[in-house]
CSV table of C-alpha atoms and ligand atoms in Angstrom, one decimal:
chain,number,residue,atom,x,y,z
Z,150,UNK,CA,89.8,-75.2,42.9
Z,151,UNK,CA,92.5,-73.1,41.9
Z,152,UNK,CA,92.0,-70.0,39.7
Z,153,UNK,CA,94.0,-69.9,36.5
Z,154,UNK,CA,95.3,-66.6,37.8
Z,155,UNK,CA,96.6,-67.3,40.8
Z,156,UNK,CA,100.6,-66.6,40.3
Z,157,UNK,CA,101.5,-66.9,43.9
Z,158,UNK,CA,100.4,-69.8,44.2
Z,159,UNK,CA,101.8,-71.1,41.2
Z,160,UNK,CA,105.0,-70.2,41.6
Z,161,UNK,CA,105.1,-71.8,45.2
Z,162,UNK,CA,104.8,-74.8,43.6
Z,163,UNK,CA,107.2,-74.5,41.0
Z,164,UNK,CA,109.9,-73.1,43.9
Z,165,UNK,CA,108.9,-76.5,45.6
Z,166,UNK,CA,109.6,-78.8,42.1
Z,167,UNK,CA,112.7,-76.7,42.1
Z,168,UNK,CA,114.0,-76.9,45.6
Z,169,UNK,CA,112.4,-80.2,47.0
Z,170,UNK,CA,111.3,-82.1,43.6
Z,171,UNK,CA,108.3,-82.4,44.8
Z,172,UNK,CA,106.6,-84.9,42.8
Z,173,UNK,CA,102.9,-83.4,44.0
Z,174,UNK,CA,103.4,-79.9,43.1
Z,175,UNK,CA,105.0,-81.3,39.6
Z,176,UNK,CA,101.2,-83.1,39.2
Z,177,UNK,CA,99.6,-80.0,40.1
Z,178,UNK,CA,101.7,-78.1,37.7
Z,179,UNK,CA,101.0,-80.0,35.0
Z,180,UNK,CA,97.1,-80.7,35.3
Z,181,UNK,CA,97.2,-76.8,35.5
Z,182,UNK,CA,99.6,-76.2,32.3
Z,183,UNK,CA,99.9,-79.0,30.2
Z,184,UNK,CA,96.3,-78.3,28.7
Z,185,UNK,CA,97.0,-74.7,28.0
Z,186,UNK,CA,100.4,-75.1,26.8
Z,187,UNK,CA,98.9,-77.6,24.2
Z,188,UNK,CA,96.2,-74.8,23.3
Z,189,UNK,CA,99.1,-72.2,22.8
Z,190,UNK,CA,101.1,-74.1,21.0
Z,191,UNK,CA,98.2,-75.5,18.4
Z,192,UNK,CA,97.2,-71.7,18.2
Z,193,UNK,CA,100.9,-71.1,16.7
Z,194,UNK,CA,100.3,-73.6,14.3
Z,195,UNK,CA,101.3,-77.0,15.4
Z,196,UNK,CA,99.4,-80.3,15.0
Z,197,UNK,CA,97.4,-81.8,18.0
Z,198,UNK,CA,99.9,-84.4,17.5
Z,199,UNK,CA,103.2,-82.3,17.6
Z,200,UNK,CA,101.8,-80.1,19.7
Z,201,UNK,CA,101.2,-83.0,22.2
Z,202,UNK,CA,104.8,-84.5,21.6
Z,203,UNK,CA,106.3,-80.8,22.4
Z,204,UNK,CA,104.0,-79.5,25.2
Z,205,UNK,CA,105.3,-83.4,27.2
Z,206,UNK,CA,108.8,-81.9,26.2
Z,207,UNK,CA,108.0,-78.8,27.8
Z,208,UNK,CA,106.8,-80.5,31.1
Z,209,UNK,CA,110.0,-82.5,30.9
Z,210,UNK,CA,111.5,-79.4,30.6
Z,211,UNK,CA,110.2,-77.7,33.9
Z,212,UNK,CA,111.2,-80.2,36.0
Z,213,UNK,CA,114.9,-80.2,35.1
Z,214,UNK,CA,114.8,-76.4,35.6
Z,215,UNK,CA,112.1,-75.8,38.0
Z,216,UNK,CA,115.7,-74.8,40.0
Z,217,UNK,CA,116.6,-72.2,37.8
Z,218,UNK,CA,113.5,-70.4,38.1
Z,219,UNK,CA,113.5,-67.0,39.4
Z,220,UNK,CA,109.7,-65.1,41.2
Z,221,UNK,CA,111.4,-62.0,41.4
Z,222,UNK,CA,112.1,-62.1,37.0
Z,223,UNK,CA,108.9,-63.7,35.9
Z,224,UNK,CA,105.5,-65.2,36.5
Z,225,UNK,CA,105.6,-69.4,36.0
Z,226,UNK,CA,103.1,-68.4,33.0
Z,227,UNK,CA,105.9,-65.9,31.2
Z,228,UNK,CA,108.1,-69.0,32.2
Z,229,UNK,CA,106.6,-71.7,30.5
Z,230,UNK,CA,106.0,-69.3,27.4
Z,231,UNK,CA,109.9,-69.0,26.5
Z,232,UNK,CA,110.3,-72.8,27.5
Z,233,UNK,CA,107.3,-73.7,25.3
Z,234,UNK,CA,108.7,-70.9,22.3
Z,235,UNK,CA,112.0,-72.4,22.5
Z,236,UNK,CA,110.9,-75.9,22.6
Z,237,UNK,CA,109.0,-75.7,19.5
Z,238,UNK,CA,111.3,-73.9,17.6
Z,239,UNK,CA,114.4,-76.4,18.6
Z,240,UNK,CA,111.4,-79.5,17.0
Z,241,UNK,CA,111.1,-76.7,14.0
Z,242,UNK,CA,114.6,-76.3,13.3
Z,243,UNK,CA,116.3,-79.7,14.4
Z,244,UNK,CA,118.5,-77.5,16.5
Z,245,UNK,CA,119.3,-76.1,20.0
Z,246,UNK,CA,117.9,-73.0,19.7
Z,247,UNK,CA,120.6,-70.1,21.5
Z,248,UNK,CA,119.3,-68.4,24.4
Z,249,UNK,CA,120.7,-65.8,26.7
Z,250,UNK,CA,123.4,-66.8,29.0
Z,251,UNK,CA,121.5,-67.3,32.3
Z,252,UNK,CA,122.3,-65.2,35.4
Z,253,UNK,CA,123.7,-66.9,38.0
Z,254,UNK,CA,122.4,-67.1,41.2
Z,255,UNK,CA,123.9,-65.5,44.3
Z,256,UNK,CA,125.9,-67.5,47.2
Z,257,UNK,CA,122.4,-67.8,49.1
Z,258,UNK,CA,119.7,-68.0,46.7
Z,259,UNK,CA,117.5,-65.9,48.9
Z,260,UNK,CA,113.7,-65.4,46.8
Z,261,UNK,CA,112.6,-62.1,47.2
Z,262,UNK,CA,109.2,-62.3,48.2
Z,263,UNK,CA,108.3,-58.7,47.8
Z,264,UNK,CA,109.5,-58.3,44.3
Z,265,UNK,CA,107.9,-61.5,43.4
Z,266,UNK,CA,104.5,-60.4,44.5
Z,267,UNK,CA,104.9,-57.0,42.7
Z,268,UNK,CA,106.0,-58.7,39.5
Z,269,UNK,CA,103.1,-61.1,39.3
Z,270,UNK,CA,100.7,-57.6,40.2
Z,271,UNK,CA,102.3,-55.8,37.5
Z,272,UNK,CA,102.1,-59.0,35.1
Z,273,UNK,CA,98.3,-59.4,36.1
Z,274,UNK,CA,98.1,-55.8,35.5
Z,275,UNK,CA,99.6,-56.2,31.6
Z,276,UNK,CA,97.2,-59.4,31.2
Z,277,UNK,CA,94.3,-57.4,31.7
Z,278,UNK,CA,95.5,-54.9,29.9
Z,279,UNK,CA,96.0,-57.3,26.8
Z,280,UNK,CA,92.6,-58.6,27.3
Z,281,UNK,CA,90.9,-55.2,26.9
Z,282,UNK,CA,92.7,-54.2,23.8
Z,283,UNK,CA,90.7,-52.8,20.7
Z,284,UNK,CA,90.1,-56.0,18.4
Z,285,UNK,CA,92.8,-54.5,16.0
Z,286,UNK,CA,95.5,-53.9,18.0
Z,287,UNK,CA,95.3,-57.3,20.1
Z,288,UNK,CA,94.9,-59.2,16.3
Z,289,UNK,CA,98.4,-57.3,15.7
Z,290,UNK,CA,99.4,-59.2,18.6
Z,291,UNK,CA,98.3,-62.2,18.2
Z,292,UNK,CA,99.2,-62.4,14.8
Z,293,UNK,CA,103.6,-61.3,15.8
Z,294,UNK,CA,103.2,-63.9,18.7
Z,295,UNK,CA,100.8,-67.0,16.7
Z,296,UNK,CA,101.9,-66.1,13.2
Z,297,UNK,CA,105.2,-65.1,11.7
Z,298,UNK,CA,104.7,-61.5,11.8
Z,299,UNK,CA,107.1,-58.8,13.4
Z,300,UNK,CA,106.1,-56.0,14.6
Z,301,UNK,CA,108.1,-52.9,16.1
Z,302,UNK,CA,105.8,-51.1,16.6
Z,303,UNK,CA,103.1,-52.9,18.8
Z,304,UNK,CA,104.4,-52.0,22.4
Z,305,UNK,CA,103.8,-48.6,21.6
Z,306,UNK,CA,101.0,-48.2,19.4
Z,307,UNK,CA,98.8,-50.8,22.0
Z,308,UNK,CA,100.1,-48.7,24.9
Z,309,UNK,CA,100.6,-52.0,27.2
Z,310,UNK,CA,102.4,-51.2,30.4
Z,311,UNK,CA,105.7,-53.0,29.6
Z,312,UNK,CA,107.2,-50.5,30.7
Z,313,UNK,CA,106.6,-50.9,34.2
Z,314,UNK,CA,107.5,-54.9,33.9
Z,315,UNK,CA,110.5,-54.2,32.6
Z,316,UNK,CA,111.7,-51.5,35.5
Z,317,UNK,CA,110.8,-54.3,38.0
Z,318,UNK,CA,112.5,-57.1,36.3
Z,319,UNK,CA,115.4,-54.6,36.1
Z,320,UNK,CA,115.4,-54.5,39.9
Z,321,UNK,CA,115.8,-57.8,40.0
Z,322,UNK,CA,118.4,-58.2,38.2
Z,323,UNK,CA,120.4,-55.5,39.5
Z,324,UNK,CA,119.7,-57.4,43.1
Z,325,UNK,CA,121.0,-60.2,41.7
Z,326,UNK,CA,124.1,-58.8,40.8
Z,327,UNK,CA,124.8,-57.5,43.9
Z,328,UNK,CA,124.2,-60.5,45.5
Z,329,UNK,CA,127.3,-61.7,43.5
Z,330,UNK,CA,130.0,-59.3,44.0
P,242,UNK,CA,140.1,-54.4,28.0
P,243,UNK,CA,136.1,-54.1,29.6
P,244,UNK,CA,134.6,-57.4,30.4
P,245,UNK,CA,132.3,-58.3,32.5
P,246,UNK,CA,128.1,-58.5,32.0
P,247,UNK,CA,127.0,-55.6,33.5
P,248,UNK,CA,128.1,-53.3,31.1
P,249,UNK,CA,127.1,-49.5,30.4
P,250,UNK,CA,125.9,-50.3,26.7
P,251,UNK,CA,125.6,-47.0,24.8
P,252,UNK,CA,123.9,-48.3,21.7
P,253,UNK,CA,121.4,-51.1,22.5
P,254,UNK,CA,119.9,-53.4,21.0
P,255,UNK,CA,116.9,-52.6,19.5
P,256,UNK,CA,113.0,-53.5,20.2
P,257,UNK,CA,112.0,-54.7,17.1
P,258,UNK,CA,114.9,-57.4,17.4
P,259,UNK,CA,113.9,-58.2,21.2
P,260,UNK,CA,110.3,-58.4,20.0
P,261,UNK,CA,111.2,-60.7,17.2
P,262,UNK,CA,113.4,-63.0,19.5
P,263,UNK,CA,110.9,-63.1,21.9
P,264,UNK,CA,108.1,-63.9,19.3
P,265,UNK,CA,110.0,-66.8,18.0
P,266,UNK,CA,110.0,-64.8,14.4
P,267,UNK,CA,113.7,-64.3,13.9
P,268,UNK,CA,115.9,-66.5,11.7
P,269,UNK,CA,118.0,-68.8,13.3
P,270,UNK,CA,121.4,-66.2,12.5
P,271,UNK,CA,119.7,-63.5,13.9
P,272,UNK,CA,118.5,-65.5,17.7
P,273,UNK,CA,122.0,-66.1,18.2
P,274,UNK,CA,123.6,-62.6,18.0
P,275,UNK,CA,120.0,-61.8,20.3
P,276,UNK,CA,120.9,-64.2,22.0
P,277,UNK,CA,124.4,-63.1,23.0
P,278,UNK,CA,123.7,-59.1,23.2
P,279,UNK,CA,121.1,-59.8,25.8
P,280,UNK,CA,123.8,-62.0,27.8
P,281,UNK,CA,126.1,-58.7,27.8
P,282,UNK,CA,122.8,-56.1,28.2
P,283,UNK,CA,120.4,-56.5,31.8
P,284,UNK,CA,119.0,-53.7,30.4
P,285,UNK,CA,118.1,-55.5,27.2
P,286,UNK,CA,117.5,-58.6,29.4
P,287,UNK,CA,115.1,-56.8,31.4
P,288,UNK,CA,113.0,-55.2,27.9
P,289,UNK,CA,113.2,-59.0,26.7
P,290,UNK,CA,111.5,-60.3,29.7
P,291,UNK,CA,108.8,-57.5,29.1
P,292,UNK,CA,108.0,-59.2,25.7
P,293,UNK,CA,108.4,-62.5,27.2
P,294,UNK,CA,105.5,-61.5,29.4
P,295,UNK,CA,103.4,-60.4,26.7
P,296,UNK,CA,103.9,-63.8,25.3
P,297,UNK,CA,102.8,-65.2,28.7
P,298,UNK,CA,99.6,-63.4,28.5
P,299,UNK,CA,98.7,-64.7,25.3
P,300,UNK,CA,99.5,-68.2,26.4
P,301,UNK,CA,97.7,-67.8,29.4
P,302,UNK,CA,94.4,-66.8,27.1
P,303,UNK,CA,95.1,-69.8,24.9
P,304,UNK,CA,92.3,-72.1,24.7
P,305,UNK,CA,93.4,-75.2,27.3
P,306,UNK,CA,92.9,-78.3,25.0
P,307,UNK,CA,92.6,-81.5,26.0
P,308,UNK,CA,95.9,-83.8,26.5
P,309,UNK,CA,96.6,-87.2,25.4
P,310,UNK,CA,95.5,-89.9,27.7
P,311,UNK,CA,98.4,-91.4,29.9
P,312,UNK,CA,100.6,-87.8,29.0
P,313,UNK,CA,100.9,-87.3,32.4
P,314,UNK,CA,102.3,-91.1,33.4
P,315,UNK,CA,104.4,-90.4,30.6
P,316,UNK,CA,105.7,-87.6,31.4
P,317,UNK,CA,106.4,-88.8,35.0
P,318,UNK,CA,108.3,-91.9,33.7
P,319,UNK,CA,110.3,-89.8,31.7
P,320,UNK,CA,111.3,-87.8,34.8
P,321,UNK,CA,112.5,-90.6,36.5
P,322,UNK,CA,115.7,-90.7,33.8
P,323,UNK,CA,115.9,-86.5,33.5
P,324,UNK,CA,118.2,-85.3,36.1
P,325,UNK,CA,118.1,-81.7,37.1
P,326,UNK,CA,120.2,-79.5,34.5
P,327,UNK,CA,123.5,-78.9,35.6
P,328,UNK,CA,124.0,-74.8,35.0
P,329,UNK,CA,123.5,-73.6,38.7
P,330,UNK,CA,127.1,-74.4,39.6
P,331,UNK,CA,128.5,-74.1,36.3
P,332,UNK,CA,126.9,-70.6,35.9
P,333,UNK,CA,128.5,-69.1,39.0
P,334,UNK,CA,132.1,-70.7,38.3
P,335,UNK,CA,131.9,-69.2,34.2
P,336,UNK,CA,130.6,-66.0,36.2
P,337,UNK,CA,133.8,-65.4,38.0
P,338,UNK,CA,135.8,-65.5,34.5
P,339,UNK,CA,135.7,-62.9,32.2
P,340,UNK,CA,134.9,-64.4,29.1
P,341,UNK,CA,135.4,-62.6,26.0
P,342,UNK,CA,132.4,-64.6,24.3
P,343,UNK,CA,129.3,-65.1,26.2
P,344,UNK,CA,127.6,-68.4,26.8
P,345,UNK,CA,125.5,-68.7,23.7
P,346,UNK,CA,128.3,-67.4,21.4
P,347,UNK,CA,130.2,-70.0,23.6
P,348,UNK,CA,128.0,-72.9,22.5
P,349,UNK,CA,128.2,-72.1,19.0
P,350,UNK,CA,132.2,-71.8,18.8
P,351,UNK,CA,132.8,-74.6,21.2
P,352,UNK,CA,134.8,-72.6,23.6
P,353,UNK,CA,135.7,-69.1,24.1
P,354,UNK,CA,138.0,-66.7,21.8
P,355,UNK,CA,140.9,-69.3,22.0
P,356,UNK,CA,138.9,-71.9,20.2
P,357,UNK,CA,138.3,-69.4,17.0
P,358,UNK,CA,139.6,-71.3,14.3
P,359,UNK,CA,140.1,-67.8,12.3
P,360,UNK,CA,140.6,-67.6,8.6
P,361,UNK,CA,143.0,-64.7,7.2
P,362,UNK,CA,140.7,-62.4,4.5
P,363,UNK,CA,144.1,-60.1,4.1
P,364,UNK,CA,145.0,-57.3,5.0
P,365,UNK,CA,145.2,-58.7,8.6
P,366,UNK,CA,141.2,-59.0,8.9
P,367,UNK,CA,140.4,-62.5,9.8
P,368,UNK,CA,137.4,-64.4,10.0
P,369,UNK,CA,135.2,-67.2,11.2
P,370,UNK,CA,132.0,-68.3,9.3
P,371,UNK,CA,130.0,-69.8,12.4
P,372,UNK,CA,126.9,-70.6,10.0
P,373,UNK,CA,125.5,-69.9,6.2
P,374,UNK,CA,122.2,-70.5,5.4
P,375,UNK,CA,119.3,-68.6,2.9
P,376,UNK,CA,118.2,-66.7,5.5
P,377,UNK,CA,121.7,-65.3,6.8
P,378,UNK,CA,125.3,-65.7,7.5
P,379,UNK,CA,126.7,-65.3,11.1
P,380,UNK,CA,130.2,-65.0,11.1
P,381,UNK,CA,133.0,-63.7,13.5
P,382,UNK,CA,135.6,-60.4,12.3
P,383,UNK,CA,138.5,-60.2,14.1
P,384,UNK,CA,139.8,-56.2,12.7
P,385,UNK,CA,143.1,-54.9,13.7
P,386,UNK,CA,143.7,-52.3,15.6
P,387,UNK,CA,143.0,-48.4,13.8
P,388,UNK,CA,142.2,-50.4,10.2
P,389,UNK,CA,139.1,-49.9,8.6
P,390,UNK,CA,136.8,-52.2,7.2
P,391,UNK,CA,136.8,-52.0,3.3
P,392,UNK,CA,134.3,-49.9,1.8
P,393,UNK,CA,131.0,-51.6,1.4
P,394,UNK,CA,127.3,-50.8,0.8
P,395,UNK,CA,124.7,-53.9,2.1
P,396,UNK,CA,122.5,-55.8,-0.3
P,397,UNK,CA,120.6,-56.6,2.9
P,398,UNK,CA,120.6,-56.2,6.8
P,399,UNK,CA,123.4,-56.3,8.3
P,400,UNK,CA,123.6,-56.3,12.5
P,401,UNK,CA,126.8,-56.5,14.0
P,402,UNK,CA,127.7,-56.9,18.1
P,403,UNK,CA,131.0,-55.6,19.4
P,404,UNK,CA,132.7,-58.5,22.0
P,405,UNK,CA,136.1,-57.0,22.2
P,406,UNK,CA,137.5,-53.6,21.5
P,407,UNK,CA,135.8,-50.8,19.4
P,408,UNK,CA,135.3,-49.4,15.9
P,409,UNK,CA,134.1,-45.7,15.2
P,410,UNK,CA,131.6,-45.3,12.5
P,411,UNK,CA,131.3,-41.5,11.3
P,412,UNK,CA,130.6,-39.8,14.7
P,413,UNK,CA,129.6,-42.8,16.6
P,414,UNK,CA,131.9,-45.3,18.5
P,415,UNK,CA,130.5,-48.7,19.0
P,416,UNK,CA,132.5,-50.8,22.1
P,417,UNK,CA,131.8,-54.1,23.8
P,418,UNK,CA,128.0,-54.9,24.4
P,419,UNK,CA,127.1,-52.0,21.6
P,420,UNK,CA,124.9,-52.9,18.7
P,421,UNK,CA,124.3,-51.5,14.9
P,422,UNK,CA,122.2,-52.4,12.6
P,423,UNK,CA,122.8,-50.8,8.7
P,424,UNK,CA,120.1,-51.2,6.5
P,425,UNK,CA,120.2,-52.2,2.7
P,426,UNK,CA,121.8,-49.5,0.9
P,427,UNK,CA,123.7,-47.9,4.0
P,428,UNK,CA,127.2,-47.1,3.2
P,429,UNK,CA,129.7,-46.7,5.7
P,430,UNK,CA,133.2,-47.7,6.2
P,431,UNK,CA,133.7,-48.8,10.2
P,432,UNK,CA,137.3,-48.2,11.6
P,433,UNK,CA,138.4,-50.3,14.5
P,434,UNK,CA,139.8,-48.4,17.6
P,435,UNK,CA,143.5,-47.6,18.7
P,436,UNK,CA,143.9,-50.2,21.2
P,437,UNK,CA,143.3,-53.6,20.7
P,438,UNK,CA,142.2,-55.5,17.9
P,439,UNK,CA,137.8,-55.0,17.3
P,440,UNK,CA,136.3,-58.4,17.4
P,441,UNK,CA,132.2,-58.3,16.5
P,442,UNK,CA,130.0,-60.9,15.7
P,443,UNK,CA,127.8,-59.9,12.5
P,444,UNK,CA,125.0,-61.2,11.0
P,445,UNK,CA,123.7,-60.4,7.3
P,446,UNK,CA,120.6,-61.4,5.5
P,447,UNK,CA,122.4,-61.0,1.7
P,448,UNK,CA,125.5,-60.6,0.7
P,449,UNK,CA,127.6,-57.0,1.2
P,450,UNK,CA,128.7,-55.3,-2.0
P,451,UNK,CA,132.1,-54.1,-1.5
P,452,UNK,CA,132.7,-50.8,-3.6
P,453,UNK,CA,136.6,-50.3,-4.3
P,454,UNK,CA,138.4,-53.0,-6.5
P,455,UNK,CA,140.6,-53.9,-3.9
P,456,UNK,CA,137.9,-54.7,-1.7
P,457,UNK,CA,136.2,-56.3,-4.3
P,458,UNK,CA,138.3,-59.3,-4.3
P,459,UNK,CA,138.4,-59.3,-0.5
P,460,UNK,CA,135.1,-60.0,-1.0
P,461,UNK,CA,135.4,-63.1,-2.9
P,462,UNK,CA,137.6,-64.5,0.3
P,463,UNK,CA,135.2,-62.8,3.0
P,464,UNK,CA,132.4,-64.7,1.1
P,465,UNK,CA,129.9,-61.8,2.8
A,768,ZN,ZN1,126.8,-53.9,41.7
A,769,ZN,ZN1,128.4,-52.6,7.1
């Protein structure tokens, strides 16, 4: 009923897991995620069977830090990327893989809905982007983010608007901060 | 002494690196000193979370396959004995303390600067060797205060992260939060600010190749 698209929605239920543990919204979550989660992570290069075991580790995952999410920095999709990346590097290596420090929340976690809505346009905006690239240039892509392939250059040569994600997550952050002090 | 994580970082860390962390295509020594700039750098944070997105585009394109049967009542079952992670309150006390090492760097060392267990390399440069392996050596230099580094070119990559003072290098001054990489073959012989000692995290894919004599056995301690 729900298109894969929708962010808003999404993320509602992923504030609710986060806020309320709401068993529901975990179900819809995962009937939603679990299946494409398992397609990314076999794209990458994993076995059904790993990719199974590490896309249920994933899930896992989500629930113990649905609180931790944050609208206003990314869409639940760029979410579950970095916990699905990590996830399967950690199986890879044996090994907590390090990650950033996170940023702590303010006194009154307040979500701010405006900035939320404008990151998940922006990130709709870069999707569709991605999807109309030249068949070069998205290979390039898919071969830094499936294979083992850097690339500095991509960002610029494909002309993706990350630009304008980045300015907005900035905002965020810099809200956050203030929030703090 | 600047601490704090909102920090006015004059020389960033770069893109490519971002890109690579964000990927998953770095070696392991390289996500952690990644890992710890973009703790001291929302502006990095923020270009991070860019590439992040990308990823989530390319995840959201993936192919849905189909899931085992019973991975959802598995899953759920498994809920039942995971409790929320604890880092909401932990994250705002650590906030409120001005760490010298942030979290990752934390995690790694088992504590901050107090729990270095330093090794003298002479000449009152110390180190700590946080992890060695083929694809890179991630170590902690502790430099005093107005000493330079020995001489030394790089037989590989070498990207260092300042946590606590400053070093000049030629023109350019490199404090807390700042980032340089030198390439194989660069030469250049850093000098740690009047002030306080220059602590840096540095990571190198080979080994450096010290050029004076003296150096040259400093090497054989510094193992880099
Ligand atoms: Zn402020
Ligand atoms: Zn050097």
């Amino acid at each position: 009923p729900f298109q894969t698209t929708d962010d808003a929605y999404w993320s509602r239920q992923l504030v609710a897991v986060g806020q309320e543990r709401d068993k529901h919204a975990f179900e819809a979550l995962f009937r939603q995620f679990a299946p494409r989660i398992k397609g990314f992570l076999m794209r990458t290069g994993l076995s059904p069977a790993m990719a199974e075991d590490c896309m249920q580790d994933v899930m896992v995952t989500l629930w113990r830090k649905a609180h931790m999410y944050d609208p206003a920095r990314a869409t639940v999709t760029t979410w579950v990327f970095t916990i699905a990346r990590n996830r399967k590097i950690d199986m890879i290596r044996k090994a907590r893989r390090p990650e950033p420090e996170d940023l702590p929340w303010g006194p009154e976690p307040e979500p701010e809905q405006a900035d939320a809505l404008a990151l998940q346009e922006d990130t709709r905006r870069l999707a569709e982007a991605v999807a109309q690239l030249p068949d070069k240039q998205r290979k390039l892509l898919e071969r830094a983010y499936f294979g083992d392939v850097t690339h500095s250059e991509i960002a610029a040569e494909t002309g993706l608007p990350l630009g304008t994600i980045k300015s907005r997550i900035r905002l965020a952050i810099d809200r956050l901060r203030h929030a703090m002090e | 002494m600047k601490l704090g994580y909102d920090m006015n970082v004059q020389h960033p860390i770069t893109d490519d690196l971002l890109m690579g962390y964000a990927t998953g295509g770095l070696p392991a020594a390289q996500d952690l000193i990644v890992a710890t700039a973009v703790s001291l750098d929302d502006e990095a944070r923020a270009r991070l979370a860019g590439f992040d997105a990308l990823g989530g585009a390319l995840l959201e394109d993936a192919e849905p396959m189909p899931v085992a049967d019973g991975a959802l009542n598995n899953v759920l079952e498994r809920l039942a004995a995971s409790a929320p992670e604890d880092s909401v309150h932990a994250d705002i006390k650590t906030a409120r303390r001005d760490w010298v090492l942030p979290r990752p760097l934390r995690d790694a060392v088992g504590g901050d600067l107090d729990a270095v267990r330093w090794k003298s390399v002479g000449m009152g440069v110390k180190q700590c060797v946080i992890d060695s392996s083929p694809d890179g050596t991630v170590r902690l230099l502790s430099i005093p205060a107005g000493q330079a580094m020995p001489d030394h070119g790089h037989g590989g990559s070498e990207i260092t992260l300042v946590l606590q003072g400053a070093y000049l290098d030629g023109d350019l001054r490199f404090a807390r939060g700042d980032v340089e990489v030198a390439s194989e073959g660069d030469e250049h012989m850093p000098v740690a600010d009047l002030g306080e000692d220059c602590i840096c995290l540095v990571v190198t894919d080979a080994p450096l190749r010290f050029t004076g004599l003296v150096p040259r056995i400093a090497q054989k301690f510094l193992r880099i």
